């Protein structure tokens, strides 16, 4: 089955700095790469996603880049704010597989 | 309007009891899921349903029995609860099955078995 590795497991940055979280995957048939943000006491929320025919996608301060050859994709958060503090999960999906496989999560702390 | 709603939010029960968690989505999605999040925050798929049909049963003990009366509802019944079942259970839905789509998660049910 699909194996998804996410790094780092914890990340601490100063407010205003950038944060980068990276995921690698094993199944070359994977074609969907979402990122979720989970705040304390809540369910994960989709914040950005990318499909395999695109190399980069941006939405205001967040961006995702995909390298299909190397089988890795990354979440980039610029100008971090304290409200960005949360657990971030990458996930990988394959059409018709019926599920997404999640990484183990990264706890991001943004210090004011 | 809550898109994916789960009840109850908290559940504390004794070992050996049977309990149910209910989930409803008002997004018109075809596919629904149960995920388990353990104390380390890892998210693991348990079941997925597409249009009321079971698609994935991810080696979950048969004490766990999902039921989907219609495509807007997916319930989870757990028999003979064990200490190791303590976790947060998330229901989620997505637009379709053949193509991949992002999930909308509920707010979770924190199950504590004592």
PDB file of N, CA and C in Angstrom, chain A residues 31-32 36 38 40-44 46 51 87 89 93-100 102 104, chain B residues 9 33 35 37 41-45 48 56 58 90 97-103 105-107:
ATOM      1  N   UNK A  31      -2.116  10.654  -7.465  1.00  0.00           N
ATOM      2  CA  UNK A  31      -2.367  11.806  -8.324  1.00  0.00           C
ATOM      3  C   UNK A  31      -3.052  12.967  -7.617  1.00  0.00           C
ATOM      4  N   UNK A  32      -3.186  12.883  -6.302  1.00  0.00           N
ATOM      5  CA  UNK A  32      -3.863  13.955  -5.573  1.00  0.00           C
ATOM      6  C   UNK A  32      -3.162  14.179  -4.247  1.00  0.00           C
ATOM      7  N   UNK A  36      -3.916  19.438   5.095  1.00  0.00           N
ATOM      8  CA  UNK A  36      -4.959  19.744   6.064  1.00  0.00           C
ATOM      9  C   UNK A  36      -4.339  20.428   7.281  1.00  0.00           C
ATOM     10  N   UNK A  38      -5.144  21.122  11.335  1.00  0.00           N
ATOM     11  CA  UNK A  38      -5.990  20.715  12.446  1.00  0.00           C
ATOM     12  C   UNK A  38      -5.679  21.584  13.662  1.00  0.00           C
ATOM     13  N   UNK A  40      -6.604  22.806  17.620  1.00  0.00           N
ATOM     14  CA  UNK A  40      -6.887  22.062  18.846  1.00  0.00           C
ATOM     15  C   UNK A  40      -8.386  21.842  19.014  1.00  0.00           C
ATOM     16  N   UNK A  41      -8.778  20.603  19.205  1.00  0.00           N
ATOM     17  CA  UNK A  41     -10.174  20.284  19.465  1.00  0.00           C
ATOM     18  C   UNK A  41     -11.068  20.273  18.241  1.00  0.00           C
ATOM     19  N   UNK A  42     -10.468  20.391  17.058  1.00  0.00           N
ATOM     20  CA  UNK A  42     -11.270  20.416  15.825  1.00  0.00           C
ATOM     21  C   UNK A  42     -10.842  19.312  14.867  1.00  0.00           C
ATOM     22  N   UNK A  43     -11.654  19.116  13.853  1.00  0.00           N
ATOM     23  CA  UNK A  43     -11.283  18.172  12.816  1.00  0.00           C
ATOM     24  C   UNK A  43     -10.332  18.815  11.819  1.00  0.00           C
ATOM     25  N   UNK A  44      -9.572  18.008  11.075  1.00  0.00           N
ATOM     26  CA  UNK A  44      -8.677  18.561  10.044  1.00  0.00           C
ATOM     27  C   UNK A  44      -9.488  19.324   8.994  1.00  0.00           C
ATOM     28  N   UNK A  46      -9.206  21.069   5.100  1.00  0.00           N
ATOM     29  CA  UNK A  46      -8.450  21.179   3.858  1.00  0.00           C
ATOM     30  C   UNK A  46      -8.053  22.638   3.625  1.00  0.00           C
ATOM     31  N   UNK A  51      -3.003  18.643  -7.871  1.00  0.00           N
ATOM     32  CA  UNK A  51      -3.127  17.397  -8.627  1.00  0.00           C
ATOM     33  C   UNK A  51      -1.852  17.173  -9.431  1.00  0.00           C
ATOM     34  N   UNK A  87      -1.599  21.562  13.883  1.00  0.00           N
ATOM     35  CA  UNK A  87      -0.994  20.349  13.331  1.00  0.00           C
ATOM     36  C   UNK A  87      -1.362  20.298  11.846  1.00  0.00           C
ATOM     37  N   UNK A  89      -1.261  18.136   8.255  1.00  0.00           N
ATOM     38  CA  UNK A  89      -1.163  16.790   7.684  1.00  0.00           C
ATOM     39  C   UNK A  89      -1.098  16.878   6.169  1.00  0.00           C
ATOM     40  N   UNK A  93      -3.638  10.713  -2.451  1.00  0.00           N
ATOM     41  CA  UNK A  93      -4.790   9.976  -2.952  1.00  0.00           C
ATOM     42  C   UNK A  93      -4.514   9.390  -4.328  1.00  0.00           C
ATOM     43  N   UNK A  94      -5.158   8.273  -4.586  1.00  0.00           N
ATOM     44  CA  UNK A  94      -5.080   7.608  -5.889  1.00  0.00           C
ATOM     45  C   UNK A  94      -6.496   7.412  -6.381  1.00  0.00           C
ATOM     46  N   UNK A  95      -6.758   7.762  -7.626  1.00  0.00           N
ATOM     47  CA  UNK A  95      -8.110   7.609  -8.177  1.00  0.00           C
ATOM     48  C   UNK A  95      -8.559   6.165  -8.028  1.00  0.00           C
ATOM     49  N   UNK A  96      -9.800   5.996  -7.600  1.00  0.00           N
ATOM     50  CA  UNK A  96     -10.428   4.686  -7.422  1.00  0.00           C
ATOM     51  C   UNK A  96      -9.897   3.878  -6.242  1.00  0.00           C
ATOM     52  N   UNK A  97      -9.010   4.439  -5.458  1.00  0.00           N
ATOM     53  CA  UNK A  97      -8.498   3.705  -4.293  1.00  0.00           C
ATOM     54  C   UNK A  97      -9.468   3.773  -3.130  1.00  0.00           C
ATOM     55  N   UNK A  98     -10.351   4.781  -3.148  1.00  0.00           N
ATOM     56  CA  UNK A  98     -11.358   4.871  -2.096  1.00  0.00           C
ATOM     57  C   UNK A  98     -10.890   5.480  -0.801  1.00  0.00           C
ATOM     58  N   UNK A  99      -9.691   6.009  -0.751  1.00  0.00           N
ATOM     59  CA  UNK A  99      -9.188   6.605   0.483  1.00  0.00           C
ATOM     60  C   UNK A  99      -7.986   7.465   0.172  1.00  0.00           C
ATOM     61  N   UNK A 100      -7.656   8.338   1.132  1.00  0.00           N
ATOM     62  CA  UNK A 100      -6.376   9.039   1.118  1.00  0.00           C
ATOM     63  C   UNK A 100      -5.544   8.514   2.277  1.00  0.00           C
ATOM     64  N   UNK A 102      -2.699   9.424   5.013  1.00  0.00           N
ATOM     65  CA  UNK A 102      -2.206  10.623   5.663  1.00  0.00           C
ATOM     66  C   UNK A 102      -0.778  10.443   6.171  1.00  0.00           C
ATOM     67  N   UNK A 104       2.056  11.550   9.138  1.00  0.00           N
ATOM     68  CA  UNK A 104       1.914  11.488  10.589  1.00  0.00           C
ATOM     69  C   UNK A 104       1.713  12.845  11.259  1.00  0.00           C
TER      70      UNK A 104
ATOM     71  N   UNK B   9     -20.078  14.386  20.922  1.00  0.00           N
ATOM     72  CA  UNK B   9     -18.730  14.948  20.836  1.00  0.00           C
ATOM     73  C   UNK B   9     -17.794  14.241  21.824  1.00  0.00           C
ATOM     74  N   UNK B  33     -16.459   8.464   5.269  1.00  0.00           N
ATOM     75  CA  UNK B  33     -15.342   7.734   5.870  1.00  0.00           C
ATOM     76  C   UNK B  33     -15.409   7.796   7.392  1.00  0.00           C
ATOM     77  N   UNK B  35     -12.329   7.761  10.244  1.00  0.00           N
ATOM     78  CA  UNK B  35     -10.904   7.753  10.542  1.00  0.00           C
ATOM     79  C   UNK B  35     -10.739   7.717  12.064  1.00  0.00           C
ATOM     80  N   UNK B  37      -8.085   8.723  15.128  1.00  0.00           N
ATOM     81  CA  UNK B  37      -6.877   9.494  15.470  1.00  0.00           C
ATOM     82  C   UNK B  37      -6.438   9.094  16.879  1.00  0.00           C
ATOM     83  N   UNK B  41      -1.762  11.549  17.429  1.00  0.00           N
ATOM     84  CA  UNK B  41      -2.370  12.350  16.356  1.00  0.00           C
ATOM     85  C   UNK B  41      -2.352  11.670  14.992  1.00  0.00           C
ATOM     86  N   UNK B  42      -1.932  10.393  14.943  1.00  0.00           N
ATOM     87  CA  UNK B  42      -1.928   9.715  13.652  1.00  0.00           C
ATOM     88  C   UNK B  42      -3.359   9.465  13.197  1.00  0.00           C
ATOM     89  N   UNK B  43      -3.610   9.690  11.906  1.00  0.00           N
ATOM     90  CA  UNK B  43      -4.938   9.490  11.315  1.00  0.00           C
ATOM     91  C   UNK B  43      -4.925   8.215  10.481  1.00  0.00           C
ATOM     92  N   UNK B  44      -5.789   7.257  10.840  1.00  0.00           N
ATOM     93  CA  UNK B  44      -5.831   5.990  10.111  1.00  0.00           C
ATOM     94  C   UNK B  44      -7.240   5.730   9.611  1.00  0.00           C
ATOM     95  N   UNK B  45      -7.333   5.358   8.326  1.00  0.00           N
ATOM     96  CA  UNK B  45      -8.632   5.034   7.750  1.00  0.00           C
ATOM     97  C   UNK B  45      -9.182   3.769   8.397  1.00  0.00           C
ATOM     98  N   UNK B  48     -14.569   3.168   4.402  1.00  0.00           N
ATOM     99  CA  UNK B  48     -15.131   4.151   3.487  1.00  0.00           C
ATOM    100  C   UNK B  48     -16.339   3.549   2.797  1.00  0.00           C
ATOM    101  N   UNK B  56     -14.109   0.182   1.630  1.00  0.00           N
ATOM    102  CA  UNK B  56     -12.874  -0.154   2.332  1.00  0.00           C
ATOM    103  C   UNK B  56     -13.182  -0.537   3.770  1.00  0.00           C
ATOM    104  N   UNK B  58     -10.517  -1.424   6.584  1.00  0.00           N
ATOM    105  CA  UNK B  58      -9.061  -1.459   6.709  1.00  0.00           C
ATOM    106  C   UNK B  58      -8.631  -2.272   7.914  1.00  0.00           C
ATOM    107  N   UNK B  90     -13.106  10.379  13.704  1.00  0.00           N
ATOM    108  CA  UNK B  90     -13.566  11.422  12.786  1.00  0.00           C
ATOM    109  C   UNK B  90     -14.364  10.810  11.644  1.00  0.00           C
ATOM    110  N   UNK B  97     -15.792   9.126  -5.615  1.00  0.00           N
ATOM    111  CA  UNK B  97     -14.924   7.990  -5.346  1.00  0.00           C
ATOM    112  C   UNK B  97     -13.975   7.724  -6.510  1.00  0.00           C
ATOM    113  N   UNK B  98     -14.463   7.777  -7.723  1.00  0.00           N
ATOM    114  CA  UNK B  98     -13.621   7.487  -8.872  1.00  0.00           C
ATOM    115  C   UNK B  98     -12.501   8.491  -9.025  1.00  0.00           C
ATOM    116  N   UNK B  99     -12.793   9.742  -8.799  1.00  0.00           N
ATOM    117  CA  UNK B  99     -11.771  10.790  -8.773  1.00  0.00           C
ATOM    118  C   UNK B  99     -11.435  11.086  -7.332  1.00  0.00           C
ATOM    119  N   UNK B 100     -10.292  11.639  -7.093  1.00  0.00           N
ATOM    120  CA  UNK B 100      -9.921  11.989  -5.724  1.00  0.00           C
ATOM    121  C   UNK B 100     -10.322  13.429  -5.431  1.00  0.00           C
ATOM    122  N   UNK B 101     -10.868  13.614  -4.255  1.00  0.00           N
ATOM    123  CA  UNK B 101     -11.284  14.930  -3.799  1.00  0.00           C
ATOM    124  C   UNK B 101     -10.875  15.106  -2.351  1.00  0.00           C
ATOM    125  N   UNK B 102     -10.820  16.347  -1.932  1.00  0.00           N
ATOM    126  CA  UNK B 102     -10.506  16.620  -0.540  1.00  0.00           C
ATOM    127  C   UNK B 102     -11.647  16.207   0.374  1.00  0.00           C
ATOM    128  N   UNK B 103     -11.291  16.021   1.639  1.00  0.00           N
ATOM    129  CA  UNK B 103     -12.285  15.613   2.619  1.00  0.00           C
ATOM    130  C   UNK B 103     -12.812  16.813   3.392  1.00  0.00           C
ATOM    131  N   UNK B 105     -14.135  17.119   7.142  1.00  0.00           N
ATOM    132  CA  UNK B 105     -14.197  16.344   8.383  1.00  0.00           C
ATOM    133  C   UNK B 105     -15.232  16.911   9.341  1.00  0.00           C
ATOM    134  N   UNK B 106     -15.780  16.018  10.154  1.00  0.00           N
ATOM    135  CA  UNK B 106     -16.556  16.446  11.297  1.00  0.00           C
ATOM    136  C   UNK B 106     -15.622  16.908  12.413  1.00  0.00           C
ATOM    137  N   UNK B 107     -16.185  17.307  13.523  1.00  0.00           N
ATOM    138  CA  UNK B 107     -15.376  17.835  14.622  1.00  0.00           C
ATOM    139  C   UNK B 107     -14.854  16.742  15.551  1.00  0.00           C
TER     140      UNK B 107
END
